[in-house]
JSON list of C-alpha atoms in Angstrom, two decimals:
[
{"chain": "Z", "resi": 140, "resn": "UNK", "atom": "CA", "xyz": [-23.51, -24.78, -23.95]},
{"chain": "Z", "resi": 141, "resn": "UNK", "atom": "CA", "xyz": [-19.73, -25.05, -24.15]},
{"chain": "Z", "resi": 142, "resn": "UNK", "atom": "CA", "xyz": [-17.15, -23.02, -22.30]},
{"chain": "Z", "resi": 143, "resn": "UNK", "atom": "CA", "xyz": [-14.37, -21.36, -24.19]},
{"chain": "Z", "resi": 144, "resn": "UNK", "atom": "CA", "xyz": [-10.94, -21.39, -22.57]},
{"chain": "Z", "resi": 145, "resn": "UNK", "atom": "CA", "xyz": [-9.36, -17.95, -22.53]},
{"chain": "Z", "resi": 146, "resn": "UNK", "atom": "CA", "xyz": [-5.58, -17.73, -22.27]},
{"chain": "Z", "resi": 147, "resn": "UNK", "atom": "CA", "xyz": [-4.38, -14.14, -21.85]},
{"chain": "Z", "resi": 148, "resn": "UNK", "atom": "CA", "xyz": [-1.40, -13.07, -23.90]},
{"chain": "Z", "resi": 149, "resn": "UNK", "atom": "CA", "xyz": [1.58, -11.87, -21.93]},
{"chain": "Z", "resi": 150, "resn": "UNK", "atom": "CA", "xyz": [4.15, -9.77, -23.74]},
{"chain": "Z", "resi": 151, "resn": "UNK", "atom": "CA", "xyz": [7.74, -8.81, -22.99]},
{"chain": "Z", "resi": 152, "resn": "UNK", "atom": "CA", "xyz": [9.67, -6.97, -25.71]},
{"chain": "Z", "resi": 153, "resn": "UNK", "atom": "CA", "xyz": [13.17, -5.61, -26.18]},
{"chain": "Z", "resi": 154, "resn": "UNK", "atom": "CA", "xyz": [14.48, -2.81, -28.34]},
{"chain": "Z", "resi": 155, "resn": "UNK", "atom": "CA", "xyz": [17.15, -3.68, -30.93]},
{"chain": "Z", "resi": 156, "resn": "UNK", "atom": "CA", "xyz": [19.71, -1.87, -28.74]},
{"chain": "Z", "resi": 157, "resn": "UNK", "atom": "CA", "xyz": [18.86, -4.06, -25.74]},
{"chain": "Z", "resi": 158, "resn": "UNK", "atom": "CA", "xyz": [18.95, -7.24, -27.85]},
{"chain": "Z", "resi": 159, "resn": "UNK", "atom": "CA", "xyz": [22.38, -6.27, -29.22]},
{"chain": "Z", "resi": 160, "resn": "UNK", "atom": "CA", "xyz": [23.73, -5.58, -25.72]},
{"chain": "Z", "resi": 161, "resn": "UNK", "atom": "CA", "xyz": [22.42, -8.86, -24.28]},
{"chain": "Z", "resi": 162, "resn": "UNK", "atom": "CA", "xyz": [23.72, -10.88, -27.24]},
{"chain": "Z", "resi": 163, "resn": "UNK", "atom": "CA", "xyz": [27.16, -9.32, -26.80]},
{"chain": "Z", "resi": 164, "resn": "UNK", "atom": "CA", "xyz": [27.16, -10.21, -23.09]},
{"chain": "Z", "resi": 165, "resn": "UNK", "atom": "CA", "xyz": [25.90, -13.75, -23.75]},
{"chain": "Z", "resi": 166, "resn": "UNK", "atom": "CA", "xyz": [28.78, -14.27, -26.20]},
{"chain": "Z", "resi": 167, "resn": "UNK", "atom": "CA", "xyz": [31.12, -13.66, -23.23]},
{"chain": "Z", "resi": 168, "resn": "UNK", "atom": "CA", "xyz": [29.17, -16.07, -20.98]},
{"chain": "Z", "resi": 169, "resn": "UNK", "atom": "CA", "xyz": [28.84, -19.40, -22.79]},
{"chain": "Z", "resi": 170, "resn": "UNK", "atom": "CA", "xyz": [27.23, -21.00, -19.72]},
{"chain": "Z", "resi": 171, "resn": "UNK", "atom": "CA", "xyz": [24.37, -18.46, -19.76]},
{"chain": "Z", "resi": 172, "resn": "UNK", "atom": "CA", "xyz": [21.18, -19.34, -21.64]},
{"chain": "Z", "resi": 173, "resn": "UNK", "atom": "CA", "xyz": [19.59, -15.91, -21.39]},
{"chain": "Z", "resi": 174, "resn": "UNK", "atom": "CA", "xyz": [18.65, -13.10, -19.06]},
{"chain": "Z", "resi": 175, "resn": "UNK", "atom": "CA", "xyz": [16.13, -13.08, -16.21]},
{"chain": "Z", "resi": 176, "resn": "UNK", "atom": "CA", "xyz": [13.87, -10.13, -15.56]},
{"chain": "Z", "resi": 177, "resn": "UNK", "atom": "CA", "xyz": [12.98, -10.36, -11.88]},
{"chain": "Z", "resi": 178, "resn": "UNK", "atom": "CA", "xyz": [10.87, -8.21, -9.60]},
{"chain": "Z", "resi": 179, "resn": "UNK", "atom": "CA", "xyz": [11.80, -7.63, -5.95]},
{"chain": "Z", "resi": 180, "resn": "UNK", "atom": "CA", "xyz": [9.93, -5.77, -3.22]},
{"chain": "Z", "resi": 181, "resn": "UNK", "atom": "CA", "xyz": [12.05, -2.73, -2.54]},
{"chain": "Z", "resi": 182, "resn": "UNK", "atom": "CA", "xyz": [12.35, 1.02, -2.44]},
{"chain": "Z", "resi": 183, "resn": "UNK", "atom": "CA", "xyz": [9.88, 3.73, -1.60]},
{"chain": "Z", "resi": 184, "resn": "UNK", "atom": "CA", "xyz": [7.44, 2.78, -4.38]},
{"chain": "Z", "resi": 185, "resn": "UNK", "atom": "CA", "xyz": [7.17, -0.95, -3.77]},
{"chain": "Z", "resi": 186, "resn": "UNK", "atom": "CA", "xyz": [9.02, -2.95, -6.44]},
{"chain": "Z", "resi": 187, "resn": "UNK", "atom": "CA", "xyz": [12.29, -2.84, -8.36]},
{"chain": "Z", "resi": 188, "resn": "UNK", "atom": "CA", "xyz": [13.62, -4.61, -11.45]},
{"chain": "Z", "resi": 189, "resn": "UNK", "atom": "CA", "xyz": [16.59, -6.95, -11.32]},
{"chain": "Z", "resi": 190, "resn": "UNK", "atom": "CA", "xyz": [18.36, -8.64, -14.21]},
{"chain": "Z", "resi": 191, "resn": "UNK", "atom": "CA", "xyz": [20.41, -11.81, -13.84]},
{"chain": "Z", "resi": 192, "resn": "UNK", "atom": "CA", "xyz": [22.12, -14.20, -16.22]},
{"chain": "Z", "resi": 193, "resn": "UNK", "atom": "CA", "xyz": [20.33, -17.56, -16.39]},
{"chain": "Z", "resi": 194, "resn": "UNK", "atom": "CA", "xyz": [22.25, -20.82, -16.56]},
{"chain": "Z", "resi": 195, "resn": "UNK", "atom": "CA", "xyz": [19.27, -23.10, -15.91]},
{"chain": "Z", "resi": 196, "resn": "UNK", "atom": "CA", "xyz": [15.58, -22.34, -16.32]},
{"chain": "Z", "resi": 197, "resn": "UNK", "atom": "CA", "xyz": [13.39, -22.77, -13.25]},
{"chain": "Z", "resi": 198, "resn": "UNK", "atom": "CA", "xyz": [10.21, -24.83, -13.44]},
{"chain": "Z", "resi": 199, "resn": "UNK", "atom": "CA", "xyz": [8.09, -21.69, -12.93]},
{"chain": "Z", "resi": 200, "resn": "UNK", "atom": "CA", "xyz": [9.80, -19.66, -15.67]},
{"chain": "Z", "resi": 201, "resn": "UNK", "atom": "CA", "xyz": [8.04, -18.30, -18.72]},
{"chain": "Z", "resi": 202, "resn": "UNK", "atom": "CA", "xyz": [10.54, -17.84, -21.54]},
{"chain": "Z", "resi": 203, "resn": "UNK", "atom": "CA", "xyz": [10.18, -15.09, -24.13]},
{"chain": "Z", "resi": 204, "resn": "UNK", "atom": "CA", "xyz": [12.20, -15.63, -27.32]},
{"chain": "Z", "resi": 205, "resn": "UNK", "atom": "CA", "xyz": [13.11, -12.19, -28.64]},
{"chain": "Z", "resi": 206, "resn": "UNK", "atom": "CA", "xyz": [15.34, -11.97, -31.74]},
{"chain": "Z", "resi": 207, "resn": "UNK", "atom": "CA", "xyz": [17.62, -14.77, -30.56]},
{"chain": "Z", "resi": 208, "resn": "UNK", "atom": "CA", "xyz": [17.63, -13.71, -26.90]},
{"chain": "Z", "resi": 209, "resn": "UNK", "atom": "CA", "xyz": [15.74, -15.66, -24.24]},
{"chain": "Z", "resi": 210, "resn": "UNK", "atom": "CA", "xyz": [14.19, -13.58, -21.46]},
{"chain": "Z", "resi": 211, "resn": "UNK", "atom": "CA", "xyz": [13.14, -15.58, -18.39]},
{"chain": "Z", "resi": 212, "resn": "UNK", "atom": "CA", "xyz": [10.35, -14.31, -16.11]},
{"chain": "Z", "resi": 213, "resn": "UNK", "atom": "CA", "xyz": [8.91, -16.16, -13.14]},
{"chain": "Z", "resi": 214, "resn": "UNK", "atom": "CA", "xyz": [5.18, -16.82, -13.55]},
{"chain": "Z", "resi": 215, "resn": "UNK", "atom": "CA", "xyz": [4.37, -14.89, -10.37]},
{"chain": "Z", "resi": 216, "resn": "UNK", "atom": "CA", "xyz": [5.96, -11.75, -11.88]},
{"chain": "Z", "resi": 217, "resn": "UNK", "atom": "CA", "xyz": [4.04, -11.87, -15.18]},
{"chain": "Z", "resi": 218, "resn": "UNK", "atom": "CA", "xyz": [1.18, -9.57, -14.07]},
{"chain": "Z", "resi": 219, "resn": "UNK", "atom": "CA", "xyz": [3.75, -6.95, -13.01]},
{"chain": "Z", "resi": 220, "resn": "UNK", "atom": "CA", "xyz": [5.67, -6.97, -16.30]},
{"chain": "Z", "resi": 221, "resn": "UNK", "atom": "CA", "xyz": [3.02, -7.71, -18.93]},
{"chain": "Z", "resi": 222, "resn": "UNK", "atom": "CA", "xyz": [3.61, -5.36, -21.85]},
{"chain": "Z", "resi": 223, "resn": "UNK", "atom": "CA", "xyz": [7.03, -4.19, -20.66]},
{"chain": "Z", "resi": 224, "resn": "UNK", "atom": "CA", "xyz": [9.66, -3.02, -23.13]},
{"chain": "Z", "resi": 225, "resn": "UNK", "atom": "CA", "xyz": [13.30, -3.45, -22.15]},
{"chain": "Z", "resi": 226, "resn": "UNK", "atom": "CA", "xyz": [15.74, -0.93, -23.58]},
{"chain": "Z", "resi": 227, "resn": "UNK", "atom": "CA", "xyz": [19.47, -0.37, -23.10]},
{"chain": "Z", "resi": 228, "resn": "UNK", "atom": "CA", "xyz": [20.45, 3.28, -22.99]},
{"chain": "Z", "resi": 229, "resn": "UNK", "atom": "CA", "xyz": [23.56, 5.37, -22.50]},
{"chain": "Z", "resi": 230, "resn": "UNK", "atom": "CA", "xyz": [23.23, 8.50, -20.40]},
{"chain": "Z", "resi": 231, "resn": "UNK", "atom": "CA", "xyz": [26.50, 10.39, -20.22]},
{"chain": "Z", "resi": 232, "resn": "UNK", "atom": "CA", "xyz": [29.12, 7.82, -19.26]},
{"chain": "Z", "resi": 233, "resn": "UNK", "atom": "CA", "xyz": [26.58, 5.36, -17.80]},
{"chain": "Z", "resi": 234, "resn": "UNK", "atom": "CA", "xyz": [24.85, 2.57, -19.67]},
{"chain": "Z", "resi": 235, "resn": "UNK", "atom": "CA", "xyz": [21.86, 0.77, -18.17]},
{"chain": "Z", "resi": 236, "resn": "UNK", "atom": "CA", "xyz": [18.68, -1.12, -18.83]},
{"chain": "Z", "resi": 237, "resn": "UNK", "atom": "CA", "xyz": [15.57, 1.03, -18.97]},
{"chain": "Z", "resi": 238, "resn": "UNK", "atom": "CA", "xyz": [12.16, -0.52, -18.43]},
{"chain": "Z", "resi": 239, "resn": "UNK", "atom": "CA", "xyz": [9.00, 0.92, -19.97]},
{"chain": "Z", "resi": 240, "resn": "UNK", "atom": "CA", "xyz": [6.21, -0.74, -18.04]},
{"chain": "Z", "resi": 241, "resn": "UNK", "atom": "CA", "xyz": [2.61, 0.14, -18.93]},
{"chain": "Z", "resi": 242, "resn": "UNK", "atom": "CA", "xyz": [1.48, -1.34, -15.59]},
{"chain": "Z", "resi": 243, "resn": "UNK", "atom": "CA", "xyz": [3.56, 1.04, -13.48]},
{"chain": "Z", "resi": 244, "resn": "UNK", "atom": "CA", "xyz": [1.32, 3.67, -11.96]},
{"chain": "Z", "resi": 245, "resn": "UNK", "atom": "CA", "xyz": [4.09, 5.54, -10.11]},
{"chain": "Z", "resi": 246, "resn": "UNK", "atom": "CA", "xyz": [7.87, 5.61, -9.81]},
{"chain": "Z", "resi": 247, "resn": "UNK", "atom": "CA", "xyz": [10.05, 7.01, -7.08]},
{"chain": "Z", "resi": 248, "resn": "UNK", "atom": "CA", "xyz": [12.03, 10.16, -7.82]},
{"chain": "Z", "resi": 249, "resn": "UNK", "atom": "CA", "xyz": [15.34, 8.35, -8.27]},
{"chain": "Z", "resi": 250, "resn": "UNK", "atom": "CA", "xyz": [13.82, 5.79, -10.64]},
{"chain": "Z", "resi": 251, "resn": "UNK", "atom": "CA", "xyz": [14.85, 2.86, -8.42]},
{"chain": "Z", "resi": 252, "resn": "UNK", "atom": "CA", "xyz": [11.37, 1.54, -7.70]},
{"chain": "Z", "resi": 253, "resn": "UNK", "atom": "CA", "xyz": [7.83, 1.50, -9.10]},
{"chain": "Z", "resi": 254, "resn": "UNK", "atom": "CA", "xyz": [4.23, 0.85, -8.07]},
{"chain": "Z", "resi": 255, "resn": "UNK", "atom": "CA", "xyz": [1.62, -1.29, -9.82]},
{"chain": "Z", "resi": 256, "resn": "UNK", "atom": "CA", "xyz": [-2.02, -0.64, -8.95]}
]
């Protein structure tokens, strides 16, 4: 009998609007190689998203190549963001990243933090 190695697929996607926004910002930051999607413990629901410009990849980064944009995610955060879609939206006079995470089971009322079961 032989054992089959199973490697789960992890997905991070971006909408065309988010890709366009990140590309525009990267054009202004020639030292940046991409954007990091990080997870921090915070808020009333448990976790929050943070984005940062990446100049050097860390050894524990997984890199997602999305339409010419590199999204860096630390391996430890992969279970929390698997399947996430990153969007960039304008609401009134504010523009911000919006995260659609199929793993989030709850969000706080202000939208700052989320829970993963």
